[in-house]
mmCIF file of C-alpha atoms in Angstrom:
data_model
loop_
_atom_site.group_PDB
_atom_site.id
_atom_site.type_symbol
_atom_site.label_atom_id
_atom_site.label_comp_id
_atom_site.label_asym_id
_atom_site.label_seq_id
_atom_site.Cartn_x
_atom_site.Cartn_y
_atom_site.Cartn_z
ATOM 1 C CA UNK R 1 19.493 -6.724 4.812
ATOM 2 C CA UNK R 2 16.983 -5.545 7.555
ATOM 3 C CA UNK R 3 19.218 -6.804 10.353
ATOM 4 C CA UNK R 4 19.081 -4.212 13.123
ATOM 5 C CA UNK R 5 21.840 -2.355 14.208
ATOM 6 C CA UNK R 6 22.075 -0.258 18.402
ATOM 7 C CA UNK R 7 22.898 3.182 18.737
ATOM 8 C CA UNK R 8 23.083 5.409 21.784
ATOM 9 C CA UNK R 9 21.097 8.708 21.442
ATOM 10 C CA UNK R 10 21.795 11.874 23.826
ATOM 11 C CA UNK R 11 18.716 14.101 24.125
ATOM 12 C CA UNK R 12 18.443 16.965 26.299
ATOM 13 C CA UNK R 13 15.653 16.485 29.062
ATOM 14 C CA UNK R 14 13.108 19.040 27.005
ATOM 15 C CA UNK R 15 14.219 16.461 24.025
ATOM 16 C CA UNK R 16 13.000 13.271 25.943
ATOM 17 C CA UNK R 17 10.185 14.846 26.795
ATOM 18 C CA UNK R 18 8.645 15.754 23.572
ATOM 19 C CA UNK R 19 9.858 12.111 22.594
ATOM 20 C CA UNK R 20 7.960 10.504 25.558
ATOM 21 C CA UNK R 21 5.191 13.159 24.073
ATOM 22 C CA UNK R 22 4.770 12.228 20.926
ATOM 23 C CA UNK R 23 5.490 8.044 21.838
ATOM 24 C CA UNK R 24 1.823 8.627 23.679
ATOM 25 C CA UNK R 25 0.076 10.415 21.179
ATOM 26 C CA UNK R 26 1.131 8.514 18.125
ATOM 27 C CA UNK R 27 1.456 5.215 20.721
ATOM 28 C CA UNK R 28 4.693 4.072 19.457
ATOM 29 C CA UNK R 29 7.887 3.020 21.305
ATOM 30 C CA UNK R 30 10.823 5.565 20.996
ATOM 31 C CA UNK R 31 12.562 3.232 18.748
ATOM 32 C CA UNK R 32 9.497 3.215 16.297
ATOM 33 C CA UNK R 33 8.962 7.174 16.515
ATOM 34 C CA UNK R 34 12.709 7.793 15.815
ATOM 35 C CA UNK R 35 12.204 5.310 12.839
ATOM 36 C CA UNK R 36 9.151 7.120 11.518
ATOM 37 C CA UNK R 37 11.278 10.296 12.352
ATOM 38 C CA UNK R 38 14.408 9.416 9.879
ATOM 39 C CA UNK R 39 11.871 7.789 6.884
ATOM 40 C CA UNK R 40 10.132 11.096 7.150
ATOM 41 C CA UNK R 41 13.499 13.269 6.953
ATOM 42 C CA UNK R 42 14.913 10.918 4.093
ATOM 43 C CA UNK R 43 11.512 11.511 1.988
ATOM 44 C CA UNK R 44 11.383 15.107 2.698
ATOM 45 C CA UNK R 45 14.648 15.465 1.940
ATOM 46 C CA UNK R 46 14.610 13.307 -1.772
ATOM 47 C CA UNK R 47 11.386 15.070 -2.685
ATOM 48 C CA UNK R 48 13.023 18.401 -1.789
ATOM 49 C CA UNK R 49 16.196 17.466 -3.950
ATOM 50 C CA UNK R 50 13.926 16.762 -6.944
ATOM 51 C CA UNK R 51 12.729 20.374 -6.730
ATOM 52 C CA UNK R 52 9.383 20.069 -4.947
ATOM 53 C CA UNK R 53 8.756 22.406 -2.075
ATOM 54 C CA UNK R 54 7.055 21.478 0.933
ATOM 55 C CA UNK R 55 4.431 23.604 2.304
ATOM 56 C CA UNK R 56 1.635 23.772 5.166
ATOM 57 C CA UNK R 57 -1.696 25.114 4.418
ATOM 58 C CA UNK R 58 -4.673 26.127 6.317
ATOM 59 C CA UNK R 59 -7.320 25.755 4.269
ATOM 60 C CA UNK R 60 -9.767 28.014 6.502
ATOM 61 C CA UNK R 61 -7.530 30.837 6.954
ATOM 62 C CA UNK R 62 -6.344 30.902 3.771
ATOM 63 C CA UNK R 63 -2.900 30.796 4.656
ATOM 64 C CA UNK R 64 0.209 28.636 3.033
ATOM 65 C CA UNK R 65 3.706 28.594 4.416
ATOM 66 C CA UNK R 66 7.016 27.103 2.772
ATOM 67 C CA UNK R 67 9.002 24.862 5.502
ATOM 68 C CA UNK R 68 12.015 25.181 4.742
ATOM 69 C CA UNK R 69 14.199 21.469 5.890
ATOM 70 C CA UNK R 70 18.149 21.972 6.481
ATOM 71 C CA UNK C 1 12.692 -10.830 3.323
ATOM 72 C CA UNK C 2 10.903 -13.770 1.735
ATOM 73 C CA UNK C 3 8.308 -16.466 3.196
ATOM 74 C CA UNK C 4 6.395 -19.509 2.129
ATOM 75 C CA UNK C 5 2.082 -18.629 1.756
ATOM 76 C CA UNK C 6 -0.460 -20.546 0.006
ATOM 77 C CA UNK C 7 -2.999 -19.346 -2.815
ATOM 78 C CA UNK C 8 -5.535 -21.361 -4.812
ATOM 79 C CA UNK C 9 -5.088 -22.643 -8.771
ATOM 80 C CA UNK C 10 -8.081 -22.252 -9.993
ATOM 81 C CA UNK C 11 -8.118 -24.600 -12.735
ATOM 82 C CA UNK C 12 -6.393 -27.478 -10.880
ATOM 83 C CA UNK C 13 -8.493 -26.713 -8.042
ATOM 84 C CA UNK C 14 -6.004 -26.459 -5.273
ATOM 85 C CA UNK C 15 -4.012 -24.913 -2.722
ATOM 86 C CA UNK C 16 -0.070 -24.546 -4.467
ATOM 87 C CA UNK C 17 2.737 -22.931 -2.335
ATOM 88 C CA UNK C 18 3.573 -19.013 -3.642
ATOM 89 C CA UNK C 19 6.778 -17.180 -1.915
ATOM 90 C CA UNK C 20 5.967 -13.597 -0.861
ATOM 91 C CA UNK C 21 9.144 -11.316 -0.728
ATOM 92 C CA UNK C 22 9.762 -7.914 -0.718
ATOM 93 C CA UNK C 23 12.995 -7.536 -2.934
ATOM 94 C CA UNK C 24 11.276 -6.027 -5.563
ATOM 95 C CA UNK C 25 13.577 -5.002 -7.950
ATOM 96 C CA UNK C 26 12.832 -2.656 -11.430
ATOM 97 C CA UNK C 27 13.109 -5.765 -13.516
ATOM 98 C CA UNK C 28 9.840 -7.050 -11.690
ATOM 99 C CA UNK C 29 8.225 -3.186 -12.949
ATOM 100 C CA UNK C 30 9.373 -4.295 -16.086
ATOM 101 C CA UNK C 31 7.501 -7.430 -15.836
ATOM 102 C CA UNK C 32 4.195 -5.853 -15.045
ATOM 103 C CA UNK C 33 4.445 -3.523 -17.833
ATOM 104 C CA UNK C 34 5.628 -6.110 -20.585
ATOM 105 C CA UNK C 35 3.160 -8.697 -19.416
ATOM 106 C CA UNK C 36 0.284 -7.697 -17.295
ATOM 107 C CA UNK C 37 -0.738 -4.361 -18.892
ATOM 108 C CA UNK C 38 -1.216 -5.483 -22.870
ATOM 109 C CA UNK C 39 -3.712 -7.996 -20.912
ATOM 110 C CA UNK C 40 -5.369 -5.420 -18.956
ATOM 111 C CA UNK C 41 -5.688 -3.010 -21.705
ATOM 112 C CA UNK C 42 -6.692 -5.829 -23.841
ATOM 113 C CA UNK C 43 -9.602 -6.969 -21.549
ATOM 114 C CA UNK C 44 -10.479 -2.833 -20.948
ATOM 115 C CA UNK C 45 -11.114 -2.645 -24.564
ATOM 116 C CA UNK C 46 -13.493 -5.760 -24.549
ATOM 117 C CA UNK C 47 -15.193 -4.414 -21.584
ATOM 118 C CA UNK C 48 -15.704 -0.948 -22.625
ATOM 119 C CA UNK C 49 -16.892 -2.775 -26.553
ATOM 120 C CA UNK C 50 -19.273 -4.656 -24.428
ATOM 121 C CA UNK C 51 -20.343 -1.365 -21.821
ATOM 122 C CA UNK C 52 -19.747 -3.041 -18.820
ATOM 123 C CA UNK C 53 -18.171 0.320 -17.837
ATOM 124 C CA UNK C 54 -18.647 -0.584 -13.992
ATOM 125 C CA UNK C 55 -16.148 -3.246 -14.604
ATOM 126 C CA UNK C 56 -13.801 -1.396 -16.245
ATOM 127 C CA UNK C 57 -10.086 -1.308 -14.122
ATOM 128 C CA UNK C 58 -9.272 2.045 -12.778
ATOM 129 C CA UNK C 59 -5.730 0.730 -12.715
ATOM 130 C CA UNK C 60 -5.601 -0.084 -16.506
ATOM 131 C CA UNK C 61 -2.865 2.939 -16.754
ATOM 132 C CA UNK C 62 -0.521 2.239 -13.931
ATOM 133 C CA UNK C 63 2.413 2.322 -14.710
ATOM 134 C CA UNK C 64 5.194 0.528 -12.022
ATOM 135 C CA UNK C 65 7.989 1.197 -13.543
ATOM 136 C CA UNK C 66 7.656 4.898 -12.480
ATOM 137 C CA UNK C 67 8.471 3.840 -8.933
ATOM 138 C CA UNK C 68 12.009 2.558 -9.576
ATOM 139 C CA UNK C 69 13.337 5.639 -7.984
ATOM 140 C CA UNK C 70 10.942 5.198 -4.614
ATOM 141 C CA UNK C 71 13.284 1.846 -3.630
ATOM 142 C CA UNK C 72 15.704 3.422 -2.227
ATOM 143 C CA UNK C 73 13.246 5.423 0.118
ATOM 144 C CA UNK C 74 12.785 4.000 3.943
ATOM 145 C CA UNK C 75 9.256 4.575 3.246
ATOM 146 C CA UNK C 76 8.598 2.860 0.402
ATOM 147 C CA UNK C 77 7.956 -1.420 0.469
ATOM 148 C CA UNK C 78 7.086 -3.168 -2.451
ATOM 149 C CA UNK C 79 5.678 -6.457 -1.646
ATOM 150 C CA UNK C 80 5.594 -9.099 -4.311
ATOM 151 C CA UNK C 81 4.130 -12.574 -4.835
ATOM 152 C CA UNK C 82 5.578 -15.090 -7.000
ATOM 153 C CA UNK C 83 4.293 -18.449 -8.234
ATOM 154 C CA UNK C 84 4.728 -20.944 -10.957
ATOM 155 C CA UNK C 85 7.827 -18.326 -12.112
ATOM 156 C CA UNK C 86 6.091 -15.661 -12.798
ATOM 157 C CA UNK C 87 4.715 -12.127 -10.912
ATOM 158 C CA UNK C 88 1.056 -12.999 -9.665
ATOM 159 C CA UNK C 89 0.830 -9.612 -7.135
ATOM 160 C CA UNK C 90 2.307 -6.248 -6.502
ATOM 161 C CA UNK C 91 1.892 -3.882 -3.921
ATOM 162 C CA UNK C 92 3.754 -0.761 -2.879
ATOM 163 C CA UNK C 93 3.146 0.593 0.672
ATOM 164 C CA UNK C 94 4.461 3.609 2.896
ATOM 165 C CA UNK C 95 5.247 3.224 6.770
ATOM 166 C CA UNK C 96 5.706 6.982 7.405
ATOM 167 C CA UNK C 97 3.358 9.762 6.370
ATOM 168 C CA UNK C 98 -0.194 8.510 6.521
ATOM 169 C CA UNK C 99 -2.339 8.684 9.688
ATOM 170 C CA UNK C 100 -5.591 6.738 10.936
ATOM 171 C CA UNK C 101 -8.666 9.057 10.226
ATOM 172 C CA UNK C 102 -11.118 6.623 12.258
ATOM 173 C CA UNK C 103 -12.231 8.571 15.079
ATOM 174 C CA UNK C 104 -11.308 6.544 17.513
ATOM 175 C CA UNK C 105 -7.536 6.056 16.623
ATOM 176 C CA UNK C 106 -7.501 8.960 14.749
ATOM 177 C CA UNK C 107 -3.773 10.436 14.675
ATOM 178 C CA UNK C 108 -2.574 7.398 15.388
ATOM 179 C CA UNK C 109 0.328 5.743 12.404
ATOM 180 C CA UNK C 110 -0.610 3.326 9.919
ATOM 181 C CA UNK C 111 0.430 1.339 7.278
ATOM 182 C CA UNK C 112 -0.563 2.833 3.991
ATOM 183 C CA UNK C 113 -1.268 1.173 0.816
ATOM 184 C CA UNK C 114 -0.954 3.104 -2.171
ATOM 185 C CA UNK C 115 -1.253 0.403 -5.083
ATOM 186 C CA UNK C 116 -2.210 -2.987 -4.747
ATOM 187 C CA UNK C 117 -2.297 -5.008 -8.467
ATOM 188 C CA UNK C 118 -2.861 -8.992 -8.843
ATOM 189 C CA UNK C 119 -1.861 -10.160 -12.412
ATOM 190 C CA UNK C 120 -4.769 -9.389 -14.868
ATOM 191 C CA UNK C 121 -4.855 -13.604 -15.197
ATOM 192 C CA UNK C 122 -6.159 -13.501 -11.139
ATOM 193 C CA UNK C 123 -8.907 -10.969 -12.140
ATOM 194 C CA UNK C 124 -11.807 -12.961 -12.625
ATOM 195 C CA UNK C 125 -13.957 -9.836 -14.237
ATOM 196 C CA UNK C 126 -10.563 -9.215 -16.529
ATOM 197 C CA UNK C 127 -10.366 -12.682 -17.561
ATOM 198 C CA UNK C 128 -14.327 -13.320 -18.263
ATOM 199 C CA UNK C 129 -14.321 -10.385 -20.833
ATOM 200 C CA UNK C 130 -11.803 -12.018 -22.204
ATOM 201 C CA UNK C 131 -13.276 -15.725 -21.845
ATOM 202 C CA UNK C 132 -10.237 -17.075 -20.359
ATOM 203 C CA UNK C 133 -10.164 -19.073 -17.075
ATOM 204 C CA UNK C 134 -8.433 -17.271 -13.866
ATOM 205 C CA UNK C 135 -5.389 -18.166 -12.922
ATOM 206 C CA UNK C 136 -5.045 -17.345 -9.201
ATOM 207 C CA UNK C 137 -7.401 -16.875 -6.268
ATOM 208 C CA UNK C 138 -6.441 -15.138 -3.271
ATOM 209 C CA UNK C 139 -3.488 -13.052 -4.392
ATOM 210 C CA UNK C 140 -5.311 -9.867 -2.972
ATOM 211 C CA UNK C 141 -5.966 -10.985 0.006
ATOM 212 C CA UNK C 142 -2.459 -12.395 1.012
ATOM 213 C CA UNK C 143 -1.137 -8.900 0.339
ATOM 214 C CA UNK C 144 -3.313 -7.367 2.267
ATOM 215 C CA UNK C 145 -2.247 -10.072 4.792
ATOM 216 C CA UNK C 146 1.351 -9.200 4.326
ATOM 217 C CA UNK C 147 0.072 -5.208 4.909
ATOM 218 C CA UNK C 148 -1.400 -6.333 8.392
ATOM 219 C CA UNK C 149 1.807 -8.081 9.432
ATOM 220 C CA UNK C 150 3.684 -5.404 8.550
ATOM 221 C CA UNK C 151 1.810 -3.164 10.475
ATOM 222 C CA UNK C 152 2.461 -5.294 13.461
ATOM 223 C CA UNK C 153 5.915 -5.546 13.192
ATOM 224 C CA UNK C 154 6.023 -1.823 12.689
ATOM 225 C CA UNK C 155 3.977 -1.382 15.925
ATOM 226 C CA UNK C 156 0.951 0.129 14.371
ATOM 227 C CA UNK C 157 -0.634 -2.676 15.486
ATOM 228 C CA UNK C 158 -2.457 -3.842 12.783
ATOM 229 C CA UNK C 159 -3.849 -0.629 11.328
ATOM 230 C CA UNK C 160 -3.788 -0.306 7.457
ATOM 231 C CA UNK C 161 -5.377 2.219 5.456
ATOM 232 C CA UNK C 162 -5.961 2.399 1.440
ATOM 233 C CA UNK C 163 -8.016 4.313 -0.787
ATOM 234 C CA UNK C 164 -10.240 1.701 -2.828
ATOM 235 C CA UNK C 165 -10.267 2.044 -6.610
ATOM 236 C CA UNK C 166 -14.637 1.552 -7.053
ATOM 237 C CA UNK C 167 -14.331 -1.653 -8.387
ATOM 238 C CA UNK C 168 -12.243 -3.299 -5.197
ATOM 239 C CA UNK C 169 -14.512 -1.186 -2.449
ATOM 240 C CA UNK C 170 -17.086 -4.579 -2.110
ATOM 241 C CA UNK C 171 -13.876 -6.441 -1.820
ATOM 242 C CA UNK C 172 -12.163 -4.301 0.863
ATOM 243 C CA UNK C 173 -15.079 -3.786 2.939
ATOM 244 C CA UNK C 174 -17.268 -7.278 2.952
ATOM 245 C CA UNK C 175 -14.283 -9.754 2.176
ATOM 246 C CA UNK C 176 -11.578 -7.933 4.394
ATOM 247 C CA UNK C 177 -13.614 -6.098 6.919
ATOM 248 C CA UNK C 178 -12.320 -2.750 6.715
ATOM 249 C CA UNK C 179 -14.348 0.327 7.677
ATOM 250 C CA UNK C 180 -15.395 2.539 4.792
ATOM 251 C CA UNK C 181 -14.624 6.093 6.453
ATOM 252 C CA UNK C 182 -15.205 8.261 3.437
ATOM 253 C CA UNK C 183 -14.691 9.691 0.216
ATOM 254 C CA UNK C 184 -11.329 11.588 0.005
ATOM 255 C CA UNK C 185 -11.378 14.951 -2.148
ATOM 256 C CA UNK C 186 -8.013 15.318 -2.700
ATOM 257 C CA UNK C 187 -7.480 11.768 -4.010
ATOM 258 C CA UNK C 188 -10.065 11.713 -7.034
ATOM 259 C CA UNK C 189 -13.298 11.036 -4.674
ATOM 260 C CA UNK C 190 -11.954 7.539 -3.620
ATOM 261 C CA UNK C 191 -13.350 5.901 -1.031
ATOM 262 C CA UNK C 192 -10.663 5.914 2.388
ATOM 263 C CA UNK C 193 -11.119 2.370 4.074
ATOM 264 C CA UNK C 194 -9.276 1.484 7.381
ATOM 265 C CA UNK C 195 -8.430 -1.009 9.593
ATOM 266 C CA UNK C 196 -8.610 -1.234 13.144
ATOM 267 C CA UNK C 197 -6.254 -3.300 15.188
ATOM 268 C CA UNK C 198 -9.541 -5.231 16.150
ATOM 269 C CA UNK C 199 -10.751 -6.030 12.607
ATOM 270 C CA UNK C 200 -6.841 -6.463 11.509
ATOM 271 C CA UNK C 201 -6.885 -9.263 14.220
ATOM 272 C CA UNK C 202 -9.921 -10.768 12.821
ATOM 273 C CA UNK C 203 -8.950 -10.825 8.859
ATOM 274 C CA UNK C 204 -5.733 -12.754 10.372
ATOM 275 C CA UNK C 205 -7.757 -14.963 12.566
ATOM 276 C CA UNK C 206 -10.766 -16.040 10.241
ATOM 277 C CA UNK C 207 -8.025 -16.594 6.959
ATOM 278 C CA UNK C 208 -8.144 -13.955 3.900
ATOM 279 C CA UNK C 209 -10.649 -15.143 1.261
#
């Protein structure tokens, strides 16, 4: 059941670089970002089909936005 | 994903071999809510009759069976231990979505445990109010255990992160090690307590309680 499948991912060279990015900040190979990437997207996206929004709020502005996932 | 640990029968007074796995399946919900919770409501009545209100479970209204649908999420692990043929310990945890709030790895991914419940028969405060002997010892800490290794193989390198019902706080900082960070507003006041990949290391090294 968890046996691990390869793929080959294309990325554009501004892609890769926000991947190498984020791989330091969150220190994380790109296999494990991308990973954390798609469980993200699948919750997001389940929560969203449920009929809960997502939104980003700034508490000290006093501002809310609706993110809207495709 | 299932593997051979050890906890300790109290009565006999010894170590017996327990299987962890992390099939969890709604029929094992089921199981919590047809066995464990009549106990723990059972033994939240005596404790309330006899006002030990400090020792009263904050978890005596979970509910596991309203996590069936969170299975099929990447997200979502439940973790179970089994012994003797029956459910001793559940936990769920989430490998996306939480972050370190430590400053010093602050930002940085962790493994985050949402519920954590050992069989009201392995709660020794459950099972005093209710003068019966406990069943199990060290169900607790060989989830957490199974958190920590899971954090590893997720390369978060150790670090777990949980917010501590009041009556498990002693147990998460002094018997576990983790840092007590602070009280989190938006989850009912509850105290946030993390791990570092240093104090991970050491609650593998020196053997859970």
């Amino acid at each position: 059941m968890n046996e691990k499948r390869t793929m080959t991912l294309n990325l554009t060279e501004q892609e890769m670089t926000v991947l190498d990015q984020l791989c330091a900040k969150k220190d994380l190979t790109k296999t494990a970002l991308m990973r954390q990437a798609l469980r993200l997207y699948q919750m997001v996206d389940a929560r969203l089909a449920r009929g809960e929004r997502l939104f980003f709020e700034d508490e000290q502005k006093k501002d809310k936005a609706e993110l809207m996932v495709l | 994903m299932k593997g051979s640990i050890e906890i300790f029968d109290l009565v006999a007074q010894a170590v017996v071999e327990a299987e962890l796995v992390d099939e969890v399946t709604t029929d094992d919900f089921l199981v919590t809510q047809l066995e464990w919770r009549p106990v723990v409501v059972e033994a939240t009545r005596e404790l309330v009759r006899l006002r030990a209100h400090d020792l009263v479970p904050g978890h005596f209204h979970w509910d596991w069976t309203r996590k069936a649908a969170q299975l099929e999420l990447l997200a979502v692990s439940f973790i179970a231990i089994r012994c003797a043929g029956s459910l001793q310990g559940l936990m769920k945890i989430e490998t996306a979505g939480h972050e370190c709030r430590l400053p010093e790895q602050a930002g940085k991914p962790l493994v985050y445990i949402d519920y954590l419940e050992t069989a009201p028969w392995n709660v020794k405060s459950l099972m005093k109010a209710l003068d019966r002997p406990t069943r199990y010892g060290g169900v607790g800490s060989r989830l957490i255990e199974a958190a920590v290794r899971r954090s590893l193989a997720e390369e978060f390198r150790g670090r777990v992160g949980l917010h501590s019902l009041p009556t498990s706080e002693r147990f998460y900082i002094e018997a576990c090690g983790m840092t007590p960070v602070g009280r989190d507003p938006a989850k009912q006041n509850l105290l946030w307590c993390e791990f570092t990949p240093e104090q991970a290391e050491a609650f593998l090294t020196k053997g859970a309680p």
